[in-house]
Coordinates of C-alpha atoms in Angstrom, one line a residue:
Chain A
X164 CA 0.0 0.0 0.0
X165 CA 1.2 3.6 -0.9
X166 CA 2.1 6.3 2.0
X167 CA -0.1 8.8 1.7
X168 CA 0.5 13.1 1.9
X169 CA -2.4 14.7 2.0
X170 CA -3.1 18.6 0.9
X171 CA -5.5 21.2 0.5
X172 CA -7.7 19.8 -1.9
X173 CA -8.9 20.0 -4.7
X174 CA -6.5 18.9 -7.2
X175 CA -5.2 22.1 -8.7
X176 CA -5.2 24.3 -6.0
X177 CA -1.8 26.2 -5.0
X178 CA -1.9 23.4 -2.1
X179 CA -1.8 20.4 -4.5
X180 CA 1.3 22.3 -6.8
X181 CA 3.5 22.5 -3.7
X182 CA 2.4 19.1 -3.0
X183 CA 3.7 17.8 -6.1
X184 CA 6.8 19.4 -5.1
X185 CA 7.5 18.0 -2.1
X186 CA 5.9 14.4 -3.8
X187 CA 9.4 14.4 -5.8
X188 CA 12.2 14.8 -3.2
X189 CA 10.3 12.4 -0.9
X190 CA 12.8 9.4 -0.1
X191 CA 11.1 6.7 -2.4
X192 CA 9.3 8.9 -4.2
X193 CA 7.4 6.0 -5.8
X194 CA 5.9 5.0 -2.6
X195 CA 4.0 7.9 -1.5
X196 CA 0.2 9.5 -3.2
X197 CA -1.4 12.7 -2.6
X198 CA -5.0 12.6 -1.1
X199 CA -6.9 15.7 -1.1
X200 CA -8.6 16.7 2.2
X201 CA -10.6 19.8 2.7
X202 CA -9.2 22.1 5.6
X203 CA -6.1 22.7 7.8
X204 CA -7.2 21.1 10.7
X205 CA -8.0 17.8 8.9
X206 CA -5.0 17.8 7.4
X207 CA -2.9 17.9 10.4
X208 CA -5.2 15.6 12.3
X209 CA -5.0 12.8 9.9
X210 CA -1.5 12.6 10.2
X211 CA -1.4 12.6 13.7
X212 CA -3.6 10.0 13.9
X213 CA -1.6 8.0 11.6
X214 CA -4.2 7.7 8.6
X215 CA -2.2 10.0 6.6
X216 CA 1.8 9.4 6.5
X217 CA 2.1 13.4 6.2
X218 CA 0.8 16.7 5.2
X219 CA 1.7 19.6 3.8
X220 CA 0.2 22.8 5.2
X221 CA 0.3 26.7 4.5
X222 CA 2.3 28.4 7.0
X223 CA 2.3 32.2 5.5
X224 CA 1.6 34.3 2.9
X225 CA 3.6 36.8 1.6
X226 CA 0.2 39.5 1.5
X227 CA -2.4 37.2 3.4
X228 CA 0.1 36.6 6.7
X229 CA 1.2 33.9 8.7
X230 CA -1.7 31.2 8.8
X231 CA -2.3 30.8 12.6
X232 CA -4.6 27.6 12.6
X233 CA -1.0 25.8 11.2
X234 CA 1.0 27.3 13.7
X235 CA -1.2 27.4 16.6
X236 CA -2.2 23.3 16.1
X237 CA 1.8 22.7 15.7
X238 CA 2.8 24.6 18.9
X239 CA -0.4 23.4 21.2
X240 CA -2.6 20.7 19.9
X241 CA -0.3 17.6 18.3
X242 CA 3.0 16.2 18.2
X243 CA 4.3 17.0 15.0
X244 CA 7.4 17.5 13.3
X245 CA 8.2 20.1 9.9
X246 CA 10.3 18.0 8.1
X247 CA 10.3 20.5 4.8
X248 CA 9.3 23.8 3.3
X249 CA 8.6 25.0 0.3
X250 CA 8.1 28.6 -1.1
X251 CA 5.6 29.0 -4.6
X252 CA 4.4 31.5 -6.5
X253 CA 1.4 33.2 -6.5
X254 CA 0.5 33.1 -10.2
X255 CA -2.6 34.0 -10.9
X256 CA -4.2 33.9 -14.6
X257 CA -7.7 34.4 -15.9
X258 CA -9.0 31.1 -17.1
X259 CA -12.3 31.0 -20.2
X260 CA -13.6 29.4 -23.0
X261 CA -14.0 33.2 -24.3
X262 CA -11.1 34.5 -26.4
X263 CA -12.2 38.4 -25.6
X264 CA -12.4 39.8 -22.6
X265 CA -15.1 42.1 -23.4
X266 CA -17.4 39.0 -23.2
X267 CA -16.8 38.0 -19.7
X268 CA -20.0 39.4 -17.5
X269 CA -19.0 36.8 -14.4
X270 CA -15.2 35.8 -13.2
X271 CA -15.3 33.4 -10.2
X272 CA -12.8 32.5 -7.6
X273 CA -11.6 32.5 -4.2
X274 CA -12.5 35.5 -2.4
X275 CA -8.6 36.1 -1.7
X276 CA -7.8 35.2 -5.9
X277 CA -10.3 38.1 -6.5
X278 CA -9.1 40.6 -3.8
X279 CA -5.4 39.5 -4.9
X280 CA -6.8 40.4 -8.7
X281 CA -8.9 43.7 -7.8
X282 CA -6.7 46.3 -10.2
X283 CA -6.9 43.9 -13.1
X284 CA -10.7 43.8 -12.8
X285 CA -11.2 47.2 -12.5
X286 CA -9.2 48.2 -15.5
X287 CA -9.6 45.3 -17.5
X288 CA -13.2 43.8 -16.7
X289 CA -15.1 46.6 -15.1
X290 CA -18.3 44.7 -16.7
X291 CA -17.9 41.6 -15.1
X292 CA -19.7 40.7 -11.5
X293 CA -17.1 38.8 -9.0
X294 CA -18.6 35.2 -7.9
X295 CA -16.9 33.5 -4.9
X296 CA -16.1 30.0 -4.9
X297 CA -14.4 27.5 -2.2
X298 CA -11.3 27.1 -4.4
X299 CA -9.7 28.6 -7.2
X300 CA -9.3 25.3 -8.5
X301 CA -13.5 24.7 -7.7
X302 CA -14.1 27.8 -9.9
X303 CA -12.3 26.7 -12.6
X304 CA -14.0 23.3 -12.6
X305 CA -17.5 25.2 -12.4
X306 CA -16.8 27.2 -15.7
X307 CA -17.9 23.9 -17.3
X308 CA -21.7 24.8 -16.1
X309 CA -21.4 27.7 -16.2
X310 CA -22.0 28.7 -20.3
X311 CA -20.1 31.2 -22.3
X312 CA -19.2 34.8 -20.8
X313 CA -17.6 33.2 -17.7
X314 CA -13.8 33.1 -16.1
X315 CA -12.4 32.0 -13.5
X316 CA -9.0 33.0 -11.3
X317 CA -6.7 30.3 -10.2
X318 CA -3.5 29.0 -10.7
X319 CA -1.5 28.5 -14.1
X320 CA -0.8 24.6 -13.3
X321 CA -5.0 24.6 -12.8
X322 CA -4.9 24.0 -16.8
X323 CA -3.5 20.8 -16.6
X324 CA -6.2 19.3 -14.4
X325 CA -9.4 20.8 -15.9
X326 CA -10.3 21.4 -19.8
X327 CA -10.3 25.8 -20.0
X328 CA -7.5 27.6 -21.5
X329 CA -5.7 30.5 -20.0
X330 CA -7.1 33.8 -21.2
X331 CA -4.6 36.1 -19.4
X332 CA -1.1 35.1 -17.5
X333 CA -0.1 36.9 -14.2
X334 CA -2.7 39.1 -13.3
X335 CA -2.6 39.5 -9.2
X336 CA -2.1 42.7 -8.1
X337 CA 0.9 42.5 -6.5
X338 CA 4.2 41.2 -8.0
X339 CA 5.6 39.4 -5.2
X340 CA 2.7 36.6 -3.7
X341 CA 4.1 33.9 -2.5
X342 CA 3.0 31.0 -0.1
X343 CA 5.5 29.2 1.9
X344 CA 4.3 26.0 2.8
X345 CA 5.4 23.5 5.1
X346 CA 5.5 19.5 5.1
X347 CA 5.0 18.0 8.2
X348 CA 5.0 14.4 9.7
X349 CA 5.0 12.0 12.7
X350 CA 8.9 12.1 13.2
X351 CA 11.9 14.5 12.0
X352 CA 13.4 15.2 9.2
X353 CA 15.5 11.7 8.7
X354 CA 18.2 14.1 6.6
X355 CA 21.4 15.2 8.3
X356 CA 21.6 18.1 6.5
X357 CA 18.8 20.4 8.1
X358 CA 19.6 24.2 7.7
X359 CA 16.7 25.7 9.5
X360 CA 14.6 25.1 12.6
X361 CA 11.5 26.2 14.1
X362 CA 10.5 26.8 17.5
X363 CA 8.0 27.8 19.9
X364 CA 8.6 29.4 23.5
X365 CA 7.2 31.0 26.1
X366 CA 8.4 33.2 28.4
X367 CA 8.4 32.5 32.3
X368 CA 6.4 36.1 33.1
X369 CA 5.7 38.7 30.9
X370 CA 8.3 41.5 31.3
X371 CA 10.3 43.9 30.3
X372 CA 13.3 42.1 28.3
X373 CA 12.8 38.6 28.5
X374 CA 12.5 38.5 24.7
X375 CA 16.0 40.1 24.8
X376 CA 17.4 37.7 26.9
X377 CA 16.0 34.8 24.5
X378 CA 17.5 36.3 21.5
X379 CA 21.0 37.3 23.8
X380 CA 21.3 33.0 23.3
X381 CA 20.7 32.9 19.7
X382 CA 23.2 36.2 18.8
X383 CA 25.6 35.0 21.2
X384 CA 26.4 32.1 18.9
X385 CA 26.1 33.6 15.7
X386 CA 22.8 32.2 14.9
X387 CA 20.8 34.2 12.4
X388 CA 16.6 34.4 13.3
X389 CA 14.7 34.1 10.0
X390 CA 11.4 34.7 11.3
X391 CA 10.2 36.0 15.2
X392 CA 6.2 36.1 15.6
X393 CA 4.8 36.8 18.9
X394 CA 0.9 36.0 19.5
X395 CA -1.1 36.0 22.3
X396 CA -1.3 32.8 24.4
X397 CA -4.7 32.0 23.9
X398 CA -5.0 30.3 27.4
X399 CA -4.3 33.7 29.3
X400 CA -4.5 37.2 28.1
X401 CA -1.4 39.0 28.6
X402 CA 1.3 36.1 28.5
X403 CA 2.8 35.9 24.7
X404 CA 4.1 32.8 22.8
X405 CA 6.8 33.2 20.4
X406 CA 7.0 31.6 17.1
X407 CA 10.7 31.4 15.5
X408 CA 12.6 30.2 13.2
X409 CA 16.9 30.5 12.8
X410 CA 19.4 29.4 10.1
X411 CA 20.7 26.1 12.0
X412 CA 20.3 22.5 11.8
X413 CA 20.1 20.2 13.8
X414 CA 23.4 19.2 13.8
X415 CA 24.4 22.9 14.7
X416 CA 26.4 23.1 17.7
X417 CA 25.3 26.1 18.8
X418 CA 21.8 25.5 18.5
X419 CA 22.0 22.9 21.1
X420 CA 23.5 25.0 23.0
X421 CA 20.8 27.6 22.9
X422 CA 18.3 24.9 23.2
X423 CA 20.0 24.0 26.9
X424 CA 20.0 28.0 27.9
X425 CA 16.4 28.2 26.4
X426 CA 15.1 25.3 28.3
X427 CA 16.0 27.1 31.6
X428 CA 14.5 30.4 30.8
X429 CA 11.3 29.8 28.9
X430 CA 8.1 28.5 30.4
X431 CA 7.5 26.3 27.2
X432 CA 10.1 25.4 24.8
X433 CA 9.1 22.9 22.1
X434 CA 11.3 22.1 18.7
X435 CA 9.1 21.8 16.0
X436 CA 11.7 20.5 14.4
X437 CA 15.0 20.9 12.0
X438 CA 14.5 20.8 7.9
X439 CA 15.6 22.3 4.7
X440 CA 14.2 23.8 1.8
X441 CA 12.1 21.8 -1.1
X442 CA 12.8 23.6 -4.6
Chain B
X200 CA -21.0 67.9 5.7
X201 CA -20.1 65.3 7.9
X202 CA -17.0 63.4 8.6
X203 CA -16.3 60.3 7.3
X204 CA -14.7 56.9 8.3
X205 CA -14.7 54.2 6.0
X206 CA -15.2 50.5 7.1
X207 CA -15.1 47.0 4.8
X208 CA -18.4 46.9 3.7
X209 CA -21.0 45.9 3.7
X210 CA -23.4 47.0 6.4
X211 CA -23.6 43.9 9.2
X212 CA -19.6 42.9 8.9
X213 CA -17.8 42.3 11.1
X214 CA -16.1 45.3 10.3
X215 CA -19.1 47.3 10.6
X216 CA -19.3 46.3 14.4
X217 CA -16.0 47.7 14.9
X218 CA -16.6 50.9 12.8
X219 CA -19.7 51.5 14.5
X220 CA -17.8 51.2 18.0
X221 CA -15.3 53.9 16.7
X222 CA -17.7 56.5 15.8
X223 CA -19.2 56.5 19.3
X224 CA -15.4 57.4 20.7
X225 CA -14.6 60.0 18.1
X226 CA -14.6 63.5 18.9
X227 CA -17.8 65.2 17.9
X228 CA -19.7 62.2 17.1
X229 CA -22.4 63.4 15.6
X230 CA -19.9 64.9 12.9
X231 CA -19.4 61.7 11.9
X232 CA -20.7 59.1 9.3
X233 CA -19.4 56.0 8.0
X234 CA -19.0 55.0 4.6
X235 CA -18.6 51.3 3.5
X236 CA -15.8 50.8 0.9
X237 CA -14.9 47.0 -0.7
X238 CA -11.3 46.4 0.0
X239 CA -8.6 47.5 2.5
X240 CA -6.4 49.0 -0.8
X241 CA -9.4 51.2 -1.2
X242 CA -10.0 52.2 2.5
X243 CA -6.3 53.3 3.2
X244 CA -5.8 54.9 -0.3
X245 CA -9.2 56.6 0.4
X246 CA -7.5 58.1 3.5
X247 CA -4.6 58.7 2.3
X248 CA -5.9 60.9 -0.5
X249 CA -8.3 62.4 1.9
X250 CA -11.8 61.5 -0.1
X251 CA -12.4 60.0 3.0
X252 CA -11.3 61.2 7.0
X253 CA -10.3 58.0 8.7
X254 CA -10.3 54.7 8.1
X255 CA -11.2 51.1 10.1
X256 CA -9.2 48.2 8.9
X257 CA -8.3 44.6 10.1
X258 CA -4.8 44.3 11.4
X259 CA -5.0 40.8 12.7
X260 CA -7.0 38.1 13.5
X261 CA -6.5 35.4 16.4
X262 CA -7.2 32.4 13.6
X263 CA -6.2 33.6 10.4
X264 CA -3.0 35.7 10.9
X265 CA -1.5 39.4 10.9
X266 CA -3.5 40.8 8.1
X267 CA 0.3 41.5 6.0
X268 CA -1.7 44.2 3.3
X269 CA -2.9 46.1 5.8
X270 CA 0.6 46.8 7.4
X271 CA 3.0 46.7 4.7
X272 CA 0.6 49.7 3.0
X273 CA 1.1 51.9 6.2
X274 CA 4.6 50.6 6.2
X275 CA 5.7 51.2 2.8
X276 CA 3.3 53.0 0.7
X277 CA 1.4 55.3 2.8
X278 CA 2.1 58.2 5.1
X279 CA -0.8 57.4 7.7
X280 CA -1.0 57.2 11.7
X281 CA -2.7 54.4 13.8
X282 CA -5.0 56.5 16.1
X283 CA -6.6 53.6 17.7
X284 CA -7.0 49.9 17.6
X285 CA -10.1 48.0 18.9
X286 CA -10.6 44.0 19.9
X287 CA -13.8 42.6 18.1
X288 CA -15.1 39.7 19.6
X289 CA -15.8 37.1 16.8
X290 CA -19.6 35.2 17.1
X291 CA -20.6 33.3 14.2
X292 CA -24.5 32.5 14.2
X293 CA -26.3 30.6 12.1
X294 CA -29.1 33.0 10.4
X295 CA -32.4 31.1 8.9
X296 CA -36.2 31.6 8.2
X297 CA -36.2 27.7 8.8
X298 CA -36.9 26.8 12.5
X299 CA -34.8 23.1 12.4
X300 CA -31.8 22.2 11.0
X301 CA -33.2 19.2 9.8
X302 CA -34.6 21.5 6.7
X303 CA -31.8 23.1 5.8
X304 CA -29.6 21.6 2.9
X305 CA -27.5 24.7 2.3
X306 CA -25.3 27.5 4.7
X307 CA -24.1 30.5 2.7
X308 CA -20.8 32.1 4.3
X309 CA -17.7 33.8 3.3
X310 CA -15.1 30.8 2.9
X311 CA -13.3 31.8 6.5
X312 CA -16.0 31.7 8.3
X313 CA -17.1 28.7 6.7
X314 CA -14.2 26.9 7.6
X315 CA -13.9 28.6 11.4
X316 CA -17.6 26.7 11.9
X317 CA -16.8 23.5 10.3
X318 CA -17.1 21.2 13.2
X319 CA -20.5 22.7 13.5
X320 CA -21.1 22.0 10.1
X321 CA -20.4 18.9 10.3
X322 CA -22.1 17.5 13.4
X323 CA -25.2 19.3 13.5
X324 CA -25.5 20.1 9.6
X325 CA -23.7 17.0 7.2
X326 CA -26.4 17.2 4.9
X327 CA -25.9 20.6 4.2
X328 CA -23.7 21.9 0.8
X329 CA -21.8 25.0 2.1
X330 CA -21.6 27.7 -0.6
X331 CA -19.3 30.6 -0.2
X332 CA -20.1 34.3 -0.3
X333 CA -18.3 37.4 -0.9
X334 CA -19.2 38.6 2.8
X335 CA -21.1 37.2 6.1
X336 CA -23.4 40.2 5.5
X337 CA -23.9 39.2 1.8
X338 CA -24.6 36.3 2.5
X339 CA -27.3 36.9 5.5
X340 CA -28.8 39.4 2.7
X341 CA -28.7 36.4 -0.1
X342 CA -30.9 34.2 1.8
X343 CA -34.1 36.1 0.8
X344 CA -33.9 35.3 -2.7
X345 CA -33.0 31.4 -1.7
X346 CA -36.0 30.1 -0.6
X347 CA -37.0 27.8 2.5
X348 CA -34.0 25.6 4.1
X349 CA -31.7 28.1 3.3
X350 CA -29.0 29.0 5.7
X351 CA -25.9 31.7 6.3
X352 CA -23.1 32.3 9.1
X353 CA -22.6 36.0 9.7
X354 CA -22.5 38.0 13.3
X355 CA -24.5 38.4 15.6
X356 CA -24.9 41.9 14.7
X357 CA -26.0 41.0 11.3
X358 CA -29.6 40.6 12.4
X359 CA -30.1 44.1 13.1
X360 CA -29.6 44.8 9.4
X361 CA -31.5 42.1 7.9
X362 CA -34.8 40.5 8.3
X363 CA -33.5 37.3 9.2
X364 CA -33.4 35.4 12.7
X365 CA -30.6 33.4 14.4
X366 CA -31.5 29.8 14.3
X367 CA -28.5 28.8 16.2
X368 CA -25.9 31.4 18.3
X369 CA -22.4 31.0 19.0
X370 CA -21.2 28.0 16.1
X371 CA -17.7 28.9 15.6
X372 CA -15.1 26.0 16.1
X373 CA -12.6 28.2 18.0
X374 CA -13.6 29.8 21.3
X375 CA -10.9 32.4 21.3
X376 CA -11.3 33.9 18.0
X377 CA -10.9 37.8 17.3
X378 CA -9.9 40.5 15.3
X379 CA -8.3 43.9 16.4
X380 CA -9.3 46.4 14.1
X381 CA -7.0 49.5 13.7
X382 CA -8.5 53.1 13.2
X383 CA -6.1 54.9 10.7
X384 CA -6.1 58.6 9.8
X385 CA -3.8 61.6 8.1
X386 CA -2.6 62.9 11.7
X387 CA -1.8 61.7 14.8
X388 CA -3.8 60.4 17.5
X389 CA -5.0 63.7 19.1
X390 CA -5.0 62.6 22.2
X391 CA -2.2 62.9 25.0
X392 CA -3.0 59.9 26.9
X393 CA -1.7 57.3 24.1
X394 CA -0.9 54.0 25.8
X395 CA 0.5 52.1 23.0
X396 CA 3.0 52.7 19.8
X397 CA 3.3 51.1 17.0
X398 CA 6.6 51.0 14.8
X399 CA 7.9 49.4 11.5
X400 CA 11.5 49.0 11.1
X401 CA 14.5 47.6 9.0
X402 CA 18.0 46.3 10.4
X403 CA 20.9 48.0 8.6
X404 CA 22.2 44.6 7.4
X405 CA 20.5 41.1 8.3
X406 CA 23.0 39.7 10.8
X407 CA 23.0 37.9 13.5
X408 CA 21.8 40.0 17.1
X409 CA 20.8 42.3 14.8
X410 CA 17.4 42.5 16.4
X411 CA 19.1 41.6 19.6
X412 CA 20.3 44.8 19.9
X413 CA 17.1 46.5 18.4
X414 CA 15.3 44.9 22.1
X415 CA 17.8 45.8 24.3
X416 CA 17.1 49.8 23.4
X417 CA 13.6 48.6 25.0
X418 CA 14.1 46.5 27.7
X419 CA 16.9 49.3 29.2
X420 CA 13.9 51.7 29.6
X421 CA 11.5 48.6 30.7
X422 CA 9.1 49.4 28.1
X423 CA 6.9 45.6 27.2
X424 CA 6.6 44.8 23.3
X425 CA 2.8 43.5 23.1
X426 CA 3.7 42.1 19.2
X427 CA 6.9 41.6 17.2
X428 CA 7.2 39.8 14.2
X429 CA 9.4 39.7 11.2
X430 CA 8.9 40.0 7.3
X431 CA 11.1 39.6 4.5
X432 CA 10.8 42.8 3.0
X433 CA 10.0 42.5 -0.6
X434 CA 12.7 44.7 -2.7
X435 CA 15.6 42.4 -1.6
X436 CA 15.3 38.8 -0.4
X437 CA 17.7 37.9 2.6
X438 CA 16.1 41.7 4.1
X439 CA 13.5 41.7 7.1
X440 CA 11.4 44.3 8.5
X441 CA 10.3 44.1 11.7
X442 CA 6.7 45.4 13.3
X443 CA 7.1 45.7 16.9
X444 CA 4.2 47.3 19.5
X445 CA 5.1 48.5 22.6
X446 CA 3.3 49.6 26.0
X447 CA 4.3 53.5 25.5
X448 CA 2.6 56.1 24.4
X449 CA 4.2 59.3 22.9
X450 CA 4.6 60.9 26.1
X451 CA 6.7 58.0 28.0
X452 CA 9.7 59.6 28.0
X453 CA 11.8 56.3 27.9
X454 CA 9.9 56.1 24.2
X455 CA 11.3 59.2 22.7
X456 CA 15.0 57.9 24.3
X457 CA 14.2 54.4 22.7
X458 CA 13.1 56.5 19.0
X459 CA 16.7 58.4 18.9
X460 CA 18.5 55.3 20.0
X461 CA 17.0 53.3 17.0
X462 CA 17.4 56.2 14.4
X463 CA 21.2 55.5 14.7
X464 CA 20.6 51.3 14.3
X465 CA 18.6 51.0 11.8
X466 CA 17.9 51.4 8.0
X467 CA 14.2 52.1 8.4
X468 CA 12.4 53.6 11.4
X469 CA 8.6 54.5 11.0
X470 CA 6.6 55.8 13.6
X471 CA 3.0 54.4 12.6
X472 CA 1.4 56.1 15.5
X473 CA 1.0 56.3 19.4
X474 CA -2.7 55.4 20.5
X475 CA -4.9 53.8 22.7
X476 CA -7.7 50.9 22.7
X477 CA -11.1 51.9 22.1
X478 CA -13.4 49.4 24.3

């Protein structure tokens, strides 16, 4: 029986291209198959239950933000590990049957697709109504009912998967959308070669410089912070957690080290684990 | 002619709550109207070119994320002051003319708040087809051309707006969810009793402590970061900006120390405003 990774469905979302991705560097690649599941939270259950061999999640975007529900059901609800990341591009194009855009009266898509796409619309289709759908790949698949005079937003690889030609490449509003998503699973990352990790900690009281004193461990040997998100602790209002990630593996001397200083000083330390980059 | 402060329409949003809050604390009230525009883009680039007098926009939610458009454009595009930020409460309800959920075999929602009820859904609704919406309000206001068995999530609020009762209060998955909403205008915060600042800034070059020593500039005058988080910011990749809000408003006079300090450490420093919370 295949090992299964399962994604934001449905095939030809964003979700389902980074999927892909990550399908190919997977150690026996052959092995694995992508199952399509419908939300975050079923995602990362399944494969903490063990019906799913791993997932592969949104963890920010580059307009949008950092996607909390992923973060939030990492640092408090399961024991997972991120064993990968991978960044894509945002591409979006205008899918239709109609060659002329002066025909479209309806474009469909994700509520985000279409904020993400609001210039274009104005200048280019300020005829056109703006129809929500649950996916951008859903809105593509719906043109098919939908008659002539329709379009859809999604992304480019969307052709592949559903009959409707791309009417107009690149059309988001904003040149540099990108969604970094991350693969995660039961265990670590089984490579020895892990360049970045990502924790989660909280502080023993809320005061003045305890934040300093964390990062006093990570500067002190040389270790460079790519990301530091604080968020309310939802359990007490007041007390923060802190989501970060640094430029060292797990084999990184020095980030054992910090992980002995942090253990002392933090309320709640917990290593979400060491990876590297899927391209 | 009156004031006016724009909020994501349309009438019986969420946003609406919070703009409606707002008004109450502004000076001269009854000088003010509000004015619901479709996108944040539109709201702060109304503001900003003064068609409108203040804006109310989402700067974060507790499930979804840092809204990022709303703070890169009053980082990076916009010459704007935060005058206030207020905490919304999130309450999905379930709005119908049906009086059991038996009936019902569709719920019309905006996509998030589809999927922040879904365990709802799920028990108490599985034969229901969920169909997205552009807005909760839009779709409270769709279900009079749906017919009987017809269903749509929206706030609580909503049903002051539109002829439609709740069926079913309180059926959001996620007990702690909320947004803080940031009042934005074209001067700063008139009052002198600011409790909070918020500030966008960029390291001269992305090294390790870098940021280390951006804390310490706080921490020596005991002022308490409520939020910090880094971006990459967009011109150059390796680059981060950080937004950081502290518990000092302009008159703390370990602030202004902190501000000249940081002038000298960093590549950008932007004062987005001192304010306080409007309850």
């Amino acid at each position: 029986m295949k090992k299964i990774l399962a994604f934001l469905g449905p095939v030809g979302t964003y979700s389902y291209e980074a999927a892909s991705r990550c399908l190919l560097t997977l150690e026996n690649t052959q092995e694995w198959t992508l199952q399509a599941l419908p939300t975050i939270p079923h995602i990362l259950t399944a494969v903490a239950e063990g019906s799913v061999d791993a997932g592969l999640v949104p963890g920010e975007n580059s307009i949008e933000g950092t996607v909390n529900i992923t973060l939030d059901m990492l640092a408090h609800e399961l024991s997972l590990y991120i064993q990968g990341e991978t960044v894509l591009n945002i591409n979006h194009c205008l899918f239709s049957h109609s060659q002329d855009l002066g025909e479209i009266h309806t474009v469909l898509s994700h509520p985000q697709a279409l904020a993400q796409c609001r210039r274009f619309l104005q200048q280019k289709l300020p005829q056109a109504r703006c129809l929500p759908a649950n996916s951008t790949a859903e809105a593509v698949q719906n043109l098919a009912s939908m008659g002539p005079g329709t379009a859809a937003i999604a992304s480019r690889d969307t052709h592949r998967f559903y009959n409707v030609p791309i009417l107009v490449p690149d059309i988001g509003d904003y040149p540099c959308n990108q969604t970094r998503f991350l693969l995660v699973g039961r265990t670590p990352c089984p490579h020895s070669d892990t360049k970045k990790t990502s924790l989660v900690l909280a502080l023993e009281k809320d005061r003045p410089g305890g934040l300093y004193e964390v990062l006093g461990e990570f500067a002190r040997e040389n270790i460079n912070l790519t990301k530091i998100e604080s968020r309310p602790a939802k359990k007490e209002l007041g007390n923060y957690i802190f989501f970060i990630d640094c430029e060292a593996g797990h084999d990184h001397p020095g980030l054992q080290e910090v992980l002995r200083n942090l253990e002392k000083k933090t309320a709640l330390l917990k290593n979400l684990g060491s990876y590297c980059s899927i391209v």
